[in-house]
Amino acid sequence: VALLLLLALCNAIKIHGEESNGLCDVNLTLRSRPHSVSILEFGAVGDGKTLNTIAFQNAIFYLKSFADKGGAQLYVPPGRWLTGSFNLTSHLTLFLEKGAVILGSQDPSHWDIVEPLPSYGPGTELPGKRYRSLVNGYMLRDVVITGDNGTIDGQGSVWWEWFTSHSLNYSCPHLVEFVSSESILVSNITFLNAPAYNMHPVYCSHVHIHHITVYAPPGSPYTVGIVPDSSDNVCIEDCSISMGYDAIALKSGWDEYGIAYGRPTANVHIRRVQLQSFSGSSLAFGSQMSGGISDVQVQQLHLYDSLTGIEFRTTKGRGGYIKEIAISDVDMLNIKTAFGANGHFGSHPDDKFDPDALPLVAKITIQNIIGTNISMAGNFTGIEESPFTSICLSNVSLSINSASSSPWQCSYVSGFSESVLPEPCSELNNPDASSSCFSLLKPNGRAAVL
């Protein structure tokens, strides 16, 4: 399987002579790769016990020679294929047949050690190096991970135990990570039990993720489904994600390191996804957002059984911005807090951050929302020196299960609302803010001033 149409077509694209309604409306056409080999040809054994890292590495090294001949496919048949971390190559399809399970080794010596990402400075969980992800791509182009609903299982329980007992030597690995790559397609795959993130495109362009299922148990610490990180032109659609922490989290670097790296997450389209988050947010923005997050279109979500439905996170010292976010047509069920915006969220990588690097949170539209069994409608806590502005709510109906007389809490925030129940706080009822509000209801799907 190959990408015939690169995902470089985005906002200005026309389909059948009409403007696209968003990145996810780009019509991908796939064709067969001209070359294909099975992992069996490289001595792999699918018994769940034999370590197959060398087999994967040798197979991909061999297939690299076909990059200028139309690319190649690595076929993984039914079986349980135990492996440590391995790298992909450009113009490659990794195809997992039905019943094929790539298992991440529970021996940390089978996972490579690499430097922290430059936009995160000294590292995330621990200062210093980190474990490389199970499946990796670095500076690649035209890569497909797909199949007949095959599975990538990180067997993360041991990593979660090491994390909670503070016995990790390096920061936890992810399941799949692409760094500085473009034209990536991930589809028809199940991800299970990631040590940390499941799908992490960082410094990437033109990433299309669709029809995947992602799961980690409720007690798994800081497991996250999909994390677009300092990446642009990203489509996420038709996915089902249930995680211990966040389901989808958009990020762009941490404090002074993210500011210096200066690569935002932008032009993201998310639609028709089911999201569940045990201890975090179904859909999160930040809190590491120092490179900026903007131009995000979100449609047709089902959020359920989560601590928070939709949350915007930042703090003083982050810098950056979260702006021009348009969210519509969301169904919420059994959510503790439907909407959150927290200007005092998260820690700092070190003491070198600039406390005067104030983040901007502005021009956020949330409309056409129905919520059932909601404990709290919204908690918007901005920053005194940099209040959150142009927070716009329209056609929101939440059934509150609490007897609390204050379903909304607001401070250092301003915006406009109409047709919102329960009635929001006064800060969100400012008619003067209506001119700054954004709307999704435009022909090209982009936010535009009302």
Coordinates of C-alpha atoms in Angstrom, one line a residue:
V1 CA 0.0 0.0 0.0
A2 CA 1.4 3.4 -0.9
L3 CA 0.4 7.0 -0.6
L4 CA -0.5 8.2 -4.1
L5 CA -1.6 11.5 -2.9
L6 CA 0.7 13.2 -0.5
L7 CA -1.0 14.9 2.4
A8 CA 0.6 18.3 1.5
L9 CA -2.8 19.3 0.1
C10 CA -4.5 21.2 2.9
N11 CA -6.4 24.5 3.3
A12 CA -6.4 25.7 -0.3
I13 CA -7.2 22.3 -1.8
K14 CA -10.2 21.9 -4.1
I15 CA -12.1 18.6 -4.4
H16 CA -14.3 18.2 -7.4
G17 CA -14.0 21.9 -8.0
E18 CA -15.1 22.9 -4.5
E19 CA -13.2 24.1 -1.5
S20 CA -12.5 21.4 1.2
N21 CA -14.2 21.7 4.5
G22 CA -11.1 20.8 6.3
L23 CA -7.9 18.7 6.2
C24 CA -9.7 15.5 6.7
D25 CA -11.7 16.0 3.5
V26 CA -8.6 15.5 1.4
N27 CA -9.5 12.3 -0.5
L28 CA -6.6 9.9 -0.1
T29 CA -6.0 7.4 -2.9
L30 CA -3.9 4.3 -2.1
R31 CA -2.2 1.8 -4.3
S32 CA -0.1 -1.3 -3.8
R33 CA 3.6 -1.0 -3.2
P34 CA 5.5 -2.8 -6.0
H35 CA 7.6 -4.8 -3.5
S36 CA 6.5 -6.8 -0.5
V37 CA 8.2 -9.2 1.9
S38 CA 7.1 -11.1 5.0
I39 CA 8.8 -10.8 8.4
L40 CA 9.0 -14.6 8.3
E41 CA 11.6 -14.3 5.5
F42 CA 14.0 -12.7 8.0
G43 CA 13.7 -15.4 10.6
A44 CA 11.0 -13.9 12.8
V45 CA 9.1 -16.3 15.1
G46 CA 5.6 -15.3 16.2
D47 CA 5.4 -17.3 19.5
G48 CA 5.3 -14.3 21.8
K49 CA 8.6 -15.4 23.4
T50 CA 11.3 -15.2 20.7
L51 CA 12.8 -11.7 20.4
N52 CA 12.5 -10.5 16.8
T53 CA 14.2 -7.1 17.0
I54 CA 17.0 -8.1 14.6
A55 CA 14.4 -9.6 12.2
F56 CA 12.5 -6.3 12.0
Q57 CA 15.7 -4.3 11.7
N58 CA 17.1 -6.5 8.9
A59 CA 13.8 -6.5 7.0
I60 CA 13.6 -2.7 7.0
F61 CA 17.2 -2.4 6.0
Y62 CA 16.5 -4.6 3.1
L63 CA 13.4 -2.7 2.1
K64 CA 15.2 0.6 2.2
S65 CA 16.8 -0.4 -1.1
F66 CA 13.4 -0.1 -2.8
A67 CA 12.8 3.5 -1.8
D68 CA 13.5 4.8 -5.3
K69 CA 11.6 2.0 -6.9
G70 CA 8.1 2.8 -5.6
G71 CA 8.7 1.8 -2.1
A72 CA 8.0 -1.5 -0.3
Q73 CA 5.8 -3.3 2.2
L74 CA 6.7 -5.3 5.3
Y75 CA 4.0 -7.8 5.9
V76 CA 3.4 -9.1 9.4
P77 CA 1.3 -12.3 9.5
P78 CA -0.9 -13.6 12.3
G79 CA 1.2 -14.3 15.4
R80 CA 2.7 -12.6 18.5
W81 CA 5.9 -10.9 17.4
L82 CA 8.0 -9.8 20.4
T83 CA 10.4 -7.1 19.7
G84 CA 12.5 -4.2 21.1
S85 CA 12.5 -0.8 19.5
F86 CA 13.2 -0.5 15.7
N87 CA 13.2 2.2 13.0
L88 CA 11.2 2.5 9.9
T89 CA 12.4 3.9 6.5
S90 CA 10.9 6.2 3.9
H91 CA 8.4 4.9 1.3
L92 CA 7.5 2.0 3.5
T93 CA 4.2 0.3 4.5
L94 CA 4.1 -1.7 7.7
F95 CA 1.1 -4.0 7.3
L96 CA -0.3 -6.0 10.2
E97 CA -2.6 -8.8 9.2
K98 CA -5.6 -9.7 11.3
G99 CA -4.4 -11.6 14.3
A100 CA -0.9 -10.1 14.1
V101 CA 0.3 -8.6 17.3
I102 CA 3.6 -6.7 17.6
L103 CA 4.6 -7.0 21.3
G104 CA 6.9 -4.5 23.0
S105 CA 9.5 -6.3 25.1
Q106 CA 9.2 -5.8 28.9
D107 CA 13.0 -5.8 29.2
P108 CA 14.2 -2.2 29.1
S109 CA 17.6 -3.3 27.7
H110 CA 15.7 -4.0 24.5
W111 CA 14.7 -0.4 24.1
D112 CA 17.3 2.0 22.7
I113 CA 18.3 5.1 24.6
V114 CA 18.2 8.5 22.9
E115 CA 18.5 12.2 23.7
P116 CA 15.5 14.2 24.8
L117 CA 13.6 16.2 22.3
P118 CA 15.1 19.7 21.8
S119 CA 11.7 21.5 22.5
Y120 CA 11.6 19.7 25.9
G121 CA 15.0 20.7 27.2
P122 CA 16.3 18.3 29.8
G123 CA 13.5 15.8 29.3
T124 CA 10.0 15.1 30.5
E125 CA 9.6 12.6 33.3
L126 CA 13.3 12.5 34.2
P127 CA 16.2 14.8 33.3
G128 CA 18.5 13.4 30.6
K129 CA 18.0 10.7 28.0
R130 CA 14.8 8.8 27.2
Y131 CA 13.8 5.4 26.0
R132 CA 13.3 5.3 22.3
S133 CA 9.7 4.4 21.2
L134 CA 8.9 0.9 20.0
V135 CA 8.3 1.9 16.4
N136 CA 10.2 5.0 15.2
G137 CA 10.6 7.2 12.2
Y138 CA 13.2 10.0 11.9
M139 CA 13.3 12.4 9.0
L140 CA 11.1 10.1 6.9
R141 CA 8.7 10.7 4.0
D142 CA 5.7 8.6 2.8
V143 CA 5.3 6.0 5.6
V144 CA 2.1 4.0 6.1
I145 CA 1.3 1.9 9.2
T146 CA -1.9 -0.1 8.5
G147 CA -3.4 -3.5 8.3
D148 CA -6.5 -5.6 8.8
N149 CA -6.9 -4.3 12.4
G150 CA -3.6 -5.8 13.6
T151 CA -2.3 -4.8 17.0
I152 CA 0.7 -3.0 18.5
D153 CA 0.8 -3.9 22.2
G154 CA 3.3 -2.1 24.4
Q155 CA 2.8 -4.4 27.4
G156 CA 3.1 -1.2 29.5
S157 CA 2.2 -2.6 32.9
V158 CA 5.9 -2.9 33.9
W159 CA 6.6 0.6 32.8
W160 CA 3.7 1.9 34.8
E161 CA 5.0 0.1 37.9
W162 CA 8.4 1.6 37.4
F163 CA 6.9 5.0 36.9
T164 CA 4.8 5.0 40.1
S165 CA 7.6 3.5 42.1
H166 CA 10.1 6.1 40.8
S167 CA 12.5 3.4 39.7
L168 CA 12.8 4.4 36.0
N169 CA 16.3 5.2 34.7
Y170 CA 15.0 7.2 31.8
S171 CA 11.7 8.7 30.6
C172 CA 9.1 6.2 29.5
P173 CA 9.0 5.3 25.8
H174 CA 6.0 5.7 23.4
L175 CA 4.5 3.1 21.1
V176 CA 4.9 4.9 17.8
E177 CA 6.9 8.1 17.3
F178 CA 7.7 10.1 14.1
V179 CA 10.2 12.9 14.4
S180 CA 10.7 15.5 11.7
S181 CA 8.8 13.5 9.1
E182 CA 6.1 14.1 6.6
S183 CA 3.3 12.4 4.7
I184 CA 2.5 9.8 7.4
L185 CA -0.6 7.6 7.3
V186 CA -1.7 5.4 10.2
S187 CA -5.0 3.5 9.9
N188 CA -6.8 0.3 10.7
I189 CA -4.6 -0.6 13.7
T190 CA -5.3 -1.3 17.4
F191 CA -2.9 0.2 20.0
L192 CA -2.8 -1.3 23.4
N193 CA -1.0 -0.7 26.7
A194 CA 1.5 2.0 25.7
P195 CA 4.1 2.8 28.3
A196 CA 3.3 6.5 27.7
Y197 CA 2.0 8.0 24.4
N198 CA 0.5 5.7 21.7
M199 CA 1.0 7.9 18.7
H200 CA 3.4 10.8 18.8
P201 CA 4.1 12.8 15.7
V202 CA 6.6 15.6 16.7
Y203 CA 8.0 18.2 14.3
C204 CA 6.0 16.5 11.5
S205 CA 3.8 17.7 8.6
H206 CA 0.9 16.1 6.8
V207 CA -0.1 13.3 9.2
H208 CA -3.4 11.4 8.7
I209 CA -4.6 9.1 11.5
H210 CA -7.9 7.3 11.0
H211 CA -9.8 4.2 12.0
I212 CA -7.6 3.3 14.9
T213 CA -8.6 1.9 18.3
V214 CA -6.4 2.9 21.3
Y215 CA -6.8 1.5 24.8
A216 CA -5.0 1.6 28.1
P217 CA -6.6 0.7 31.5
P218 CA -7.9 3.3 33.8
G219 CA -5.1 3.0 36.3
S220 CA -2.3 3.5 33.8
P221 CA -0.4 6.7 34.7
Y222 CA -0.1 9.4 32.1
T223 CA -0.9 7.2 29.2
V224 CA -2.1 9.3 26.3
G225 CA -3.7 8.3 23.0
I226 CA -2.6 10.7 20.2
V227 CA -0.3 13.6 20.7
P228 CA 0.3 16.0 17.8
D229 CA 3.4 17.9 19.0
S230 CA 4.9 20.9 17.1
S231 CA 3.3 19.4 14.0
D232 CA 1.1 20.9 11.2
N233 CA -1.5 19.7 8.8
V234 CA -2.8 16.8 11.0
C235 CA -6.0 14.9 10.5
I236 CA -7.4 12.6 13.2
E237 CA -10.8 11.0 12.3
D238 CA -13.0 8.0 13.0
C239 CA -11.0 6.8 16.0
S240 CA -12.0 5.3 19.4
I241 CA -9.6 6.2 22.2
S242 CA -9.9 5.2 25.9
M243 CA -6.9 6.1 28.1
G244 CA -5.6 6.4 31.7
Y245 CA -4.9 10.1 31.2
D246 CA -5.6 12.1 28.1
A247 CA -7.2 10.7 25.0
I248 CA -6.0 13.4 22.5
A249 CA -3.5 16.1 23.6
L250 CA -2.0 18.8 21.4
K251 CA 1.4 20.1 22.5
S252 CA 4.3 22.2 21.2
G253 CA 7.2 22.3 23.6
W254 CA 8.0 23.2 27.2
D255 CA 8.9 26.7 28.5
E256 CA 12.1 28.3 27.2
Y257 CA 13.0 25.2 25.2
G258 CA 9.7 25.2 23.3
I259 CA 9.9 29.0 22.8
A260 CA 13.4 28.7 21.4
Y261 CA 12.5 25.8 19.1
G262 CA 9.6 27.8 17.9
R263 CA 7.6 25.2 16.0
P264 CA 3.8 25.5 16.6
T265 CA 1.1 22.9 16.2
A266 CA -1.2 24.3 13.6
N267 CA -3.9 23.3 11.0
V268 CA -5.3 20.3 12.9
H269 CA -8.6 18.7 12.0
I270 CA -10.3 16.3 14.4
R271 CA -13.6 14.7 13.7
R272 CA -15.9 11.7 14.4
V273 CA -13.9 10.4 17.4
Q274 CA -15.0 8.7 20.6
L275 CA -12.8 9.7 23.6
Q276 CA -12.6 8.6 27.2
S277 CA -10.1 9.8 29.8
F278 CA -10.0 8.3 33.3
S279 CA -7.8 10.9 35.1
G280 CA -7.2 13.6 32.5
S281 CA -9.1 15.2 29.6
S282 CA -10.8 13.7 26.6
L283 CA -9.4 16.5 24.5
A284 CA -6.5 18.6 25.9
F285 CA -4.6 21.6 24.6
G286 CA -1.2 21.9 26.4
S287 CA 0.0 22.3 29.0
Q288 CA 3.3 22.1 27.1
M289 CA 2.4 24.6 24.4
S290 CA 5.3 27.1 24.3
G291 CA 5.6 26.9 20.5
G292 CA 1.9 27.8 20.1
I293 CA -1.2 25.9 19.1
S294 CA -3.6 27.5 16.5
D295 CA -6.1 26.8 13.7
V296 CA -7.7 23.7 15.1
Q297 CA -11.0 22.5 13.9
V298 CA -12.9 19.9 16.0
Q299 CA -16.2 18.3 15.0
Q300 CA -18.5 15.5 15.9
L301 CA -17.0 14.2 19.2
H302 CA -18.5 11.7 21.6
L303 CA -16.8 12.2 25.1
Y304 CA -17.8 9.9 27.9
D305 CA -16.8 8.7 31.4
S306 CA -14.0 11.3 31.7
L307 CA -12.6 13.6 34.4
T308 CA -12.7 16.6 32.0
G309 CA -14.2 16.8 28.6
I310 CA -12.3 19.6 26.9
E311 CA -9.5 21.5 28.6
F312 CA -7.0 24.3 27.8
R313 CA -3.9 24.2 30.0
T314 CA -1.0 26.6 30.4
T315 CA 0.9 28.6 33.1
K316 CA 3.1 31.6 33.6
G317 CA 6.5 30.9 32.0
R318 CA 5.1 28.9 29.1
G319 CA 4.9 31.7 26.6
G320 CA 3.3 30.6 23.4
Y321 CA -0.4 30.7 22.6
I322 CA -3.6 28.7 22.2
K323 CA -5.8 30.5 19.7
E324 CA -8.3 30.2 16.9
I325 CA -9.8 26.9 18.1
A326 CA -13.3 26.0 16.8
I327 CA -15.1 23.1 18.4
S328 CA -18.6 22.0 17.5
D329 CA -21.1 19.2 17.6
V330 CA -20.0 17.4 20.8
D331 CA -22.0 14.9 22.8
M332 CA -20.8 14.4 26.4
L333 CA -21.9 11.7 28.8
N334 CA -20.8 11.2 32.4
I335 CA -18.2 14.0 32.6
K336 CA -17.1 15.6 35.8
T337 CA -16.1 18.9 34.3
A338 CA -17.3 19.6 30.8
F339 CA -15.0 22.5 30.0
G340 CA -11.8 23.7 31.6
A341 CA -9.3 26.4 31.0
N342 CA -6.5 26.5 33.6
G343 CA -3.8 29.1 33.6
H344 CA -1.9 27.5 36.5
F345 CA -1.4 24.0 35.2
G346 CA 1.8 22.0 35.1
S347 CA 5.4 22.3 36.3
H348 CA 8.6 23.7 34.7
P349 CA 11.5 21.7 33.4
D350 CA 14.1 23.7 35.4
D351 CA 14.6 27.1 37.1
K352 CA 15.7 28.8 33.9
F353 CA 12.2 29.6 32.6
D354 CA 11.2 33.2 32.2
P355 CA 8.3 34.0 34.6
D356 CA 7.4 36.9 32.4
A357 CA 6.8 34.7 29.4
L358 CA 3.0 34.9 29.5
P359 CA 0.9 32.6 27.3
L360 CA -2.0 33.9 25.2
V361 CA -5.3 32.1 25.2
A362 CA -7.9 33.7 22.9
K363 CA -10.4 33.2 20.2
I364 CA -11.9 29.9 21.2
T365 CA -15.4 28.9 20.0
I366 CA -17.4 26.0 21.5
Q367 CA -20.8 25.5 20.0
N368 CA -23.5 22.9 19.5
I369 CA -22.8 20.9 22.7
I370 CA -25.1 18.4 24.5
G371 CA -24.0 17.0 27.9
T372 CA -25.7 14.5 30.1
N373 CA -24.8 13.7 33.7
I374 CA -22.3 16.5 34.0
S375 CA -21.0 17.4 37.5
M376 CA -19.7 20.9 36.6
A377 CA -20.3 22.9 33.5
G378 CA -17.0 24.8 33.3
N379 CA -14.0 26.0 35.3
F380 CA -12.2 28.9 33.6
T381 CA -9.2 30.1 35.6
G382 CA -7.1 32.6 33.6
I383 CA -3.9 34.4 34.4
E384 CA -4.2 37.8 36.1
E385 CA -1.4 39.3 34.0
S386 CA -2.7 37.7 30.8
P387 CA -6.4 36.9 31.0
F388 CA -8.1 34.5 28.6
T389 CA -10.1 36.4 26.1
S390 CA -12.7 35.8 23.4
I391 CA -14.0 32.6 24.9
C392 CA -17.2 32.1 22.9
L393 CA -20.0 29.6 23.8
S394 CA -23.1 29.0 21.7
N395 CA -25.9 26.5 21.7
V396 CA -24.7 24.6 24.8
S397 CA -27.0 22.5 26.9
L398 CA -25.6 20.6 29.9
S399 CA -27.7 18.4 32.3
I400 CA -26.0 19.0 35.6
N401 CA -26.2 16.2 38.2
S402 CA -25.0 18.3 41.1
A403 CA -27.1 20.5 43.4
S404 CA -24.3 23.2 43.3
S405 CA -25.6 26.7 42.7
S406 CA -22.3 27.5 40.8
P407 CA -22.0 25.2 37.9
W408 CA -19.5 27.7 36.3
Q409 CA -16.4 29.1 37.9
C410 CA -14.6 32.0 36.2
S411 CA -11.7 34.3 36.9
Y412 CA -9.5 36.4 34.6
V413 CA -11.5 35.4 31.6
S414 CA -13.8 37.2 29.2
G415 CA -16.0 36.1 26.4
F416 CA -19.5 35.9 24.9
S417 CA -22.3 33.3 25.1
E418 CA -25.7 32.7 23.7
S419 CA -28.2 29.9 24.2
V420 CA -26.1 28.3 27.0
L421 CA -27.6 26.3 29.9
P422 CA -26.9 26.4 32.7
E423 CA -26.3 30.2 32.5
P424 CA -22.6 30.9 32.4
C425 CA -20.8 33.3 34.7
S426 CA -21.0 37.0 34.0
E427 CA -17.4 37.1 32.5
L428 CA -18.7 35.0 29.6
N429 CA -21.7 37.3 29.0
N430 CA -20.0 40.3 27.7
P431 CA -21.7 41.6 24.5
D432 CA -18.6 43.6 23.7
A433 CA -16.7 40.4 23.2
S434 CA -19.1 39.1 20.5
S435 CA -17.2 40.8 17.7
S436 CA -14.1 38.9 18.5
C437 CA -15.8 35.5 18.6
F438 CA -15.1 32.9 15.9
S439 CA -17.5 30.6 14.1
L440 CA -17.1 27.2 12.4
L441 CA -20.1 27.8 10.1
K442 CA -18.1 28.9 7.1
P443 CA -17.9 27.2 3.7
N444 CA -14.2 26.4 4.0
G445 CA -14.4 25.2 7.6
R446 CA -11.9 27.8 8.8
A447 CA -12.7 30.0 11.7
A448 CA -13.8 33.5 10.6
V449 CA -14.9 36.6 12.5
L450 CA -18.6 36.8 13.1

